[in-house]
Coordinates of C-alpha atoms and ligand atoms in Angstrom, one line a residue:
M12 CA -30.6 -62.8 -48.6
I13 CA -33.7 -64.9 -49.1
A14 CA -32.1 -67.9 -47.3
K15 CA -31.2 -65.6 -44.4
L16 CA -34.8 -64.3 -44.2
K17 CA -36.2 -67.8 -44.2
A18 CA -33.8 -68.9 -41.5
M19 CA -34.7 -65.8 -39.4
A20 CA -38.4 -66.5 -39.8
D21 CA -38.0 -70.1 -38.6
E22 CA -36.1 -69.0 -35.6
A23 CA -38.7 -66.3 -34.7
R24 CA -41.6 -68.8 -35.0
A25 CA -39.7 -71.3 -32.8
A26 CA -38.9 -68.6 -30.2
L27 CA -42.6 -67.6 -30.0
A28 CA -43.9 -71.1 -29.8
A29 CA -41.5 -71.7 -26.9
A30 CA -42.3 -68.5 -25.1
Q31 CA -43.8 -69.4 -21.7
T32 CA -44.3 -65.9 -20.3
E33 CA -45.3 -62.5 -21.6
H34 CA -41.8 -61.5 -20.8
D35 CA -40.5 -64.2 -23.3
V36 CA -42.7 -62.8 -26.0
E37 CA -41.5 -59.3 -25.4
A38 CA -37.9 -60.5 -25.6
A39 CA -38.7 -62.1 -29.0
R40 CA -40.2 -58.9 -30.2
V41 CA -37.1 -56.9 -29.3
R42 CA -34.9 -59.5 -30.9
F43 CA -36.7 -59.9 -34.2
L44 CA -38.9 -56.8 -34.7
G45 CA -37.1 -54.2 -32.5
R46 CA -35.4 -51.0 -33.7
K47 CA -32.1 -52.8 -33.7
G48 CA -33.6 -56.2 -34.4
E49 CA -32.8 -58.8 -36.9
L50 CA -35.5 -57.9 -39.4
R51 CA -34.3 -54.3 -39.4
E52 CA -30.7 -55.5 -40.0
L53 CA -31.8 -57.6 -43.0
Q54 CA -33.8 -54.7 -44.3
Q55 CA -30.8 -52.5 -44.3
G56 CA -29.0 -55.1 -46.4
I57 CA -31.4 -54.5 -49.3
K58 CA -29.4 -51.6 -50.6
D59 CA -26.5 -53.9 -51.2
L60 CA -28.6 -56.1 -53.5
P61 CA -28.6 -55.8 -57.2
E62 CA -31.1 -53.2 -58.4
E63 CA -33.6 -55.8 -59.9
D64 CA -33.7 -58.0 -56.7
R65 CA -34.5 -55.1 -54.3
P66 CA -38.4 -54.9 -54.8
E67 CA -38.8 -58.7 -54.3
A68 CA -36.7 -58.7 -51.1
G69 CA -38.6 -55.6 -49.8
K70 CA -41.9 -57.4 -50.3
L71 CA -40.7 -60.5 -48.5
I72 CA -39.5 -58.5 -45.5
N73 CA -42.9 -56.7 -45.2
R74 CA -44.8 -59.9 -45.4
L75 CA -42.6 -61.5 -42.8
R76 CA -43.0 -58.5 -40.5
D77 CA -46.8 -58.8 -40.8
E78 CA -46.7 -62.4 -40.0
L79 CA -44.4 -62.0 -37.0
E80 CA -46.5 -59.2 -35.6
A81 CA -49.6 -61.3 -35.8
L82 CA -47.9 -64.2 -34.2
L83 CA -46.6 -62.1 -31.4
E84 CA -50.1 -60.6 -30.8
S85 CA -51.8 -64.0 -30.6
R86 CA -49.2 -65.6 -28.4
Q87 CA -49.4 -62.6 -26.1
Q88 CA -53.2 -63.1 -25.8
E89 CA -52.9 -66.8 -25.1
L90 CA -50.5 -66.2 -22.3
A91 CA -52.6 -63.3 -20.9
A92 CA -55.7 -65.7 -21.0
G93 CA -53.7 -67.7 -18.4
G94 CA -52.6 -70.7 -20.3
G95 CA -49.8 -72.1 -22.3
G96 CA -52.1 -72.7 -25.3
A97 CA -55.7 -72.3 -26.6
A98 CA -56.9 -75.5 -24.8
E99 CA -55.6 -74.3 -21.4
A100 CA -57.4 -70.9 -21.8
L101 CA -60.5 -72.7 -20.4
D102 CA -60.5 -72.6 -16.6
V103 CA -62.4 -75.7 -15.6
T104 CA -62.6 -74.7 -12.0
L105 CA -64.9 -71.8 -12.8
P106 CA -68.6 -72.4 -11.8
G107 CA -70.8 -73.2 -14.9
R108 CA -73.4 -70.9 -16.3
I109 CA -76.7 -71.7 -14.7
G110 CA -79.6 -71.9 -17.1
R111 CA -83.0 -70.7 -16.1
I112 CA -85.0 -73.5 -14.6
A113 CA -88.6 -73.7 -15.6
G114 CA -91.5 -74.1 -13.1
R115 CA -95.0 -75.4 -13.5
H116 CA -97.7 -73.0 -14.6
P117 CA -100.0 -72.2 -11.6
L118 CA -102.9 -73.9 -13.4
M119 CA -100.9 -77.0 -13.8
Q120 CA -99.7 -77.0 -10.2
V121 CA -103.4 -76.8 -9.0
R122 CA -104.4 -79.5 -11.6
Q123 CA -101.7 -81.8 -10.3
D124 CA -102.7 -81.3 -6.6
M125 CA -106.3 -82.2 -7.6
I126 CA -105.2 -85.3 -9.4
D127 CA -103.0 -86.4 -6.5
I128 CA -105.9 -86.3 -4.1
F129 CA -108.0 -88.5 -6.4
L130 CA -105.1 -90.9 -7.0
G131 CA -105.0 -91.3 -3.2
L132 CA -108.7 -92.2 -3.3
G133 CA -108.1 -95.0 -5.9
Y134 CA -109.0 -93.0 -9.1
Q135 CA -107.4 -93.2 -12.4
V136 CA -106.7 -90.3 -14.8
A137 CA -108.1 -90.2 -18.3
E138 CA -107.7 -87.8 -21.1
G139 CA -109.4 -87.5 -24.5
P140 CA -110.1 -85.4 -27.6
E141 CA -110.8 -81.7 -27.4
V142 CA -112.6 -81.9 -30.8
E143 CA -115.8 -83.8 -30.5
N144 CA -119.1 -84.6 -32.1
H145 CA -122.8 -84.2 -31.2
H146 CA -123.1 -87.7 -29.8
Y147 CA -120.3 -87.4 -27.1
A148 CA -120.8 -83.8 -26.4
F149 CA -124.6 -83.8 -25.9
E150 CA -126.6 -87.0 -26.9
A151 CA -124.7 -89.4 -24.6
L152 CA -125.0 -86.8 -21.8
N153 CA -128.8 -86.9 -21.9
Y154 CA -129.2 -83.4 -23.3
P155 CA -132.6 -82.8 -24.9
E156 CA -132.6 -82.2 -28.7
D157 CA -133.3 -78.5 -28.3
H158 CA -131.0 -77.6 -25.4
P159 CA -129.5 -74.1 -25.7
A160 CA -125.9 -75.4 -24.9
M161 CA -125.9 -76.8 -28.5
D162 CA -126.5 -73.4 -29.9
E163 CA -123.8 -71.8 -32.0
Q164 CA -123.9 -68.9 -29.5
M165 CA -122.5 -71.2 -26.8
T166 CA -120.5 -73.9 -28.5
F167 CA -117.7 -73.5 -31.1
Y168 CA -118.5 -75.4 -34.2
L169 CA -115.7 -76.3 -36.6
G170 CA -118.0 -78.0 -39.1
H171 CA -121.1 -80.1 -39.4
D172 CA -121.1 -82.3 -36.3
V173 CA -117.5 -81.2 -35.4
L174 CA -117.3 -79.0 -32.3
L175 CA -115.0 -78.1 -29.4
R176 CA -116.0 -79.8 -26.1
S177 CA -117.4 -77.4 -23.5
Q178 CA -116.7 -79.9 -20.7
T179 CA -114.6 -83.0 -20.3
S180 CA -117.7 -85.3 -19.7
T181 CA -117.2 -86.5 -23.2
V182 CA -114.1 -88.4 -22.0
Q183 CA -116.0 -90.1 -19.2
I184 CA -118.5 -91.4 -21.7
R185 CA -115.6 -92.8 -23.8
V186 CA -114.2 -94.4 -20.6
M187 CA -117.5 -96.0 -19.8
E188 CA -117.8 -97.3 -23.4
Q189 CA -114.4 -98.9 -23.0
Q190 CA -114.8 -100.6 -19.6
D191 CA -117.3 -102.1 -17.2
P192 CA -117.9 -100.9 -13.7
P193 CA -116.3 -100.3 -11.2
V194 CA -115.2 -97.0 -12.8
R195 CA -113.3 -94.4 -10.8
V196 CA -111.8 -91.8 -13.0
V197 CA -110.9 -88.1 -13.1
V198 CA -110.5 -86.2 -16.3
P199 CA -108.5 -83.0 -16.5
G200 CA -108.6 -81.0 -19.7
R201 CA -109.0 -78.0 -21.9
C202 CA -112.6 -76.9 -22.7
F203 CA -114.1 -74.2 -24.9
R204 CA -117.1 -72.0 -24.6
R205 CA -118.3 -69.0 -26.6
D206 CA -117.9 -66.6 -23.7
T207 CA -116.8 -63.0 -23.9
V208 CA -113.4 -62.8 -22.2
D209 CA -113.3 -60.8 -18.9
A210 CA -111.8 -61.2 -15.4
T211 CA -113.7 -64.4 -14.7
H212 CA -114.5 -65.8 -18.2
S213 CA -112.3 -67.3 -21.0
H214 CA -113.2 -69.0 -24.2
T215 CA -110.6 -71.6 -23.4
F216 CA -110.4 -72.9 -19.8
H217 CA -109.7 -76.0 -17.8
Q218 CA -111.8 -78.4 -16.0
L219 CA -111.4 -81.4 -13.9
E220 CA -114.4 -83.8 -13.8
G221 CA -114.7 -87.0 -11.8
L222 CA -116.9 -90.1 -12.2
C223 CA -117.5 -93.0 -9.9
V224 CA -119.8 -95.9 -11.0
D225 CA -120.2 -99.1 -9.0
E226 CA -122.8 -101.2 -7.2
G227 CA -124.3 -99.4 -4.3
I228 CA -122.9 -95.9 -4.9
T229 CA -125.0 -93.2 -3.1
F230 CA -125.2 -89.5 -2.6
A231 CA -123.4 -90.1 0.7
D232 CA -120.4 -91.3 -1.3
L233 CA -120.5 -88.1 -3.4
K234 CA -120.6 -85.9 -0.3
G235 CA -117.7 -87.8 1.4
T236 CA -115.6 -87.7 -1.7
L237 CA -116.1 -84.0 -2.3
L238 CA -115.4 -83.3 1.4
A239 CA -112.1 -85.2 1.1
F240 CA -111.3 -83.3 -2.1
A241 CA -112.1 -79.9 -0.5
Q242 CA -110.1 -80.7 2.6
G243 CA -107.2 -81.9 0.5
M244 CA -107.2 -78.6 -1.4
F245 CA -108.1 -76.1 1.3
G246 CA -107.1 -77.8 4.6
P247 CA -108.7 -80.1 7.2
D248 CA -111.0 -77.5 8.7
V249 CA -113.2 -76.7 5.7
R250 CA -116.8 -77.9 5.4
V251 CA -118.8 -78.5 2.2
R252 CA -122.3 -77.4 1.3
F253 CA -124.6 -78.9 -1.3
R254 CA -127.6 -77.0 -2.8
P255 CA -130.0 -78.3 -5.4
D256 CA -129.1 -77.6 -9.0
F257 CA -129.9 -79.0 -12.5
F258 CA -127.8 -80.7 -15.1
P259 CA -129.1 -82.9 -17.9
F260 CA -126.6 -85.7 -17.1
T261 CA -127.2 -86.0 -13.3
E262 CA -130.3 -86.6 -11.2
P263 CA -130.5 -85.3 -8.6
S264 CA -127.9 -82.6 -9.1
A265 CA -126.2 -80.2 -6.7
E266 CA -123.8 -77.3 -6.8
F267 CA -121.2 -77.6 -4.1
A268 CA -119.3 -75.0 -2.1
V269 CA -116.6 -75.0 0.5
S270 CA -116.6 -72.9 3.7
C271 CA -114.2 -69.9 3.1
Y272 CA -110.7 -71.0 3.9
M273 CA -109.8 -67.4 4.6
C274 CA -112.4 -66.5 7.2
G275 CA -113.7 -69.9 8.2
G276 CA -117.2 -68.9 7.1
E277 CA -117.5 -65.6 9.0
G278 CA -117.6 -63.6 5.8
C279 CA -114.7 -61.7 4.3
R280 CA -113.4 -60.1 1.1
V281 CA -112.4 -63.4 -0.5
C282 CA -115.9 -65.0 -0.1
S283 CA -117.8 -61.7 -0.7
Q284 CA -119.1 -61.8 2.8
T285 CA -121.0 -65.1 2.2
G286 CA -118.8 -67.4 4.1
W287 CA -118.8 -69.9 1.1
L288 CA -116.8 -70.4 -2.0
E289 CA -118.7 -72.1 -4.9
L290 CA -116.6 -74.7 -6.5
G291 CA -118.6 -76.6 -9.0
G292 CA -121.5 -78.9 -9.9
S293 CA -122.2 -82.5 -9.0
G294 CA -124.9 -85.2 -8.9
M295 CA -125.9 -88.8 -9.3
V296 CA -125.3 -90.0 -12.9
D297 CA -128.6 -90.0 -14.7
P298 CA -129.7 -93.7 -15.4
N299 CA -130.2 -92.6 -19.0
V300 CA -126.5 -91.9 -19.3
L301 CA -125.6 -95.2 -17.7
A302 CA -128.0 -97.1 -20.0
G303 CA -126.7 -95.1 -23.0
V304 CA -123.2 -96.6 -22.6
G305 CA -124.6 -100.1 -22.1
Y306 CA -124.5 -100.3 -18.3
D307 CA -127.2 -102.0 -16.4
A308 CA -128.8 -99.0 -14.7
E309 CA -130.7 -101.2 -12.3
R310 CA -127.5 -102.7 -11.0
Y311 CA -125.1 -99.7 -11.1
T312 CA -125.3 -96.2 -9.7
G313 CA -122.7 -93.5 -9.7
F314 CA -121.9 -89.9 -9.0
A315 CA -120.1 -87.3 -11.0
F316 CA -118.8 -83.8 -10.5
G317 CA -117.0 -81.0 -12.4
V318 CA -114.9 -78.1 -11.3
G319 CA -113.1 -75.3 -13.1
I320 CA -109.3 -75.4 -12.5
E321 CA -109.0 -71.6 -13.0
R322 CA -111.3 -71.0 -10.2
F323 CA -109.2 -73.0 -7.7
A324 CA -105.9 -71.4 -9.0
M325 CA -107.4 -67.9 -8.6
L326 CA -108.6 -68.6 -5.1
R327 CA -105.4 -70.2 -3.9
Y328 CA -103.0 -67.7 -5.4
G329 CA -105.2 -64.6 -5.0
I330 CA -105.3 -63.9 -8.7
E331 CA -108.1 -61.5 -9.4
D332 CA -108.1 -61.5 -13.2
M333 CA -108.2 -64.8 -15.1
R334 CA -106.5 -63.3 -18.2
L335 CA -103.3 -63.1 -16.2
L336 CA -103.2 -67.0 -16.3
Y337 CA -102.9 -66.9 -20.1
S338 CA -100.7 -63.8 -20.5
G339 CA -97.4 -65.7 -20.5
D340 CA -96.0 -62.7 -18.7
M341 CA -92.9 -63.8 -16.8
R342 CA -93.4 -61.1 -14.2
M343 CA -96.6 -63.0 -13.3
L344 CA -95.4 -66.6 -13.9
S345 CA -92.1 -66.3 -12.0
Q346 CA -94.0 -65.7 -8.8
F347 CA -95.2 -69.3 -8.6
Ligands
2NL404 C1 -120.1 -77.8 -13.4 C2 -120.9 -79.1 -13.6 C3 -120.7 -81.4 -13.7 C4 -120.7 -83.7 -14.3 C5 -120.2 -82.5 -14.4 C6 -120.8 -85.9 -15.5 C7 -120.2 -86.7 -16.4 C8 -120.8 -87.8 -16.8 C9 -122.0 -88.1 -16.3 C10 -122.6 -87.3 -15.4 CL1 -120.1 -88.8 -18.0 N1 -122.0 -86.2 -15.0 N2 -120.2 -84.7 -15.1 C11 -121.8 -83.9 -13.4 C12 -122.3 -82.8 -12.7 C13 -121.7 -81.6 -12.8 O1 -120.1 -80.2 -13.8 O2 -120.6 -76.8 -13.1 N3 -118.8 -77.9 -13.7 C14 -117.9 -76.8 -13.5

């Protein structure tokens, strides 16, 4: 009896492994597990066994039935999946799953466009620490000892003489310490100010500053460079305007603005009817700053400027609330 069962089991396994169609599987089911199948036939032979062997044989038959049913089921599924085996259930002709492709954050797009313009003008890009000390943040930039920018109300202090930079000028100082003129460098980077967050202010923001130092650099070079920058960013038809301003590190100093790219200077909603968009500050590097890094301030002159990257991004993309730039909200970011 047991030998017969084993022989039947081997045959059934072989038949299933050889089955090539769902029809073959069904035929095997009828032959081995069907109402008049081989297993049923053997089961009926149990009653002819000696009394003490019957429970053992019954158990064996039940186990075999479970095994064969499971085998049938899995073979059936393999064939239904369209292949002769598990390996072939993979259809290599199906198109792959396409992952989501990331894009640059709008701030970083604008930053790169700015950098590209200056690369075209022969500038290099430098970056430096966000955590600074009094010397680089203020002293080297010709701030007087009692300047309010050093106040805890305006600058984040992490400890005694450890603070977060509020502009990237600290890096230009480091560049000048490292190399002699000519210097042509732009410095993009994150800056920090103790501002209350609203639609146009953020405690953490981004700047791009530029510095050019060489023999014979004049304010005309500053104007021509910032005109090229403005036209690169807003198109060939824009004009630039300079008005007197004050910074400790430049003399003379000037704020600069671009004629409104929207209305051409007529006055519209974008420029608040002024015809101009203020972009940043600029000026001729104060001789004290040049002398402070060891340059001969009689021989070399230079200009410098600084702009906020958020401002440009908001203008270009029509973003009216700066906080959206930091929200990480995909409904916002996926538009760029
Ligand atoms: C602004 C003003 C400015 C500079 C930044 C600079 C750097 C060195 C020396 C001299 Cl190392 N100047 N940077 C100069 C003028 C203005 O930024 O309003 N930025 C948004």
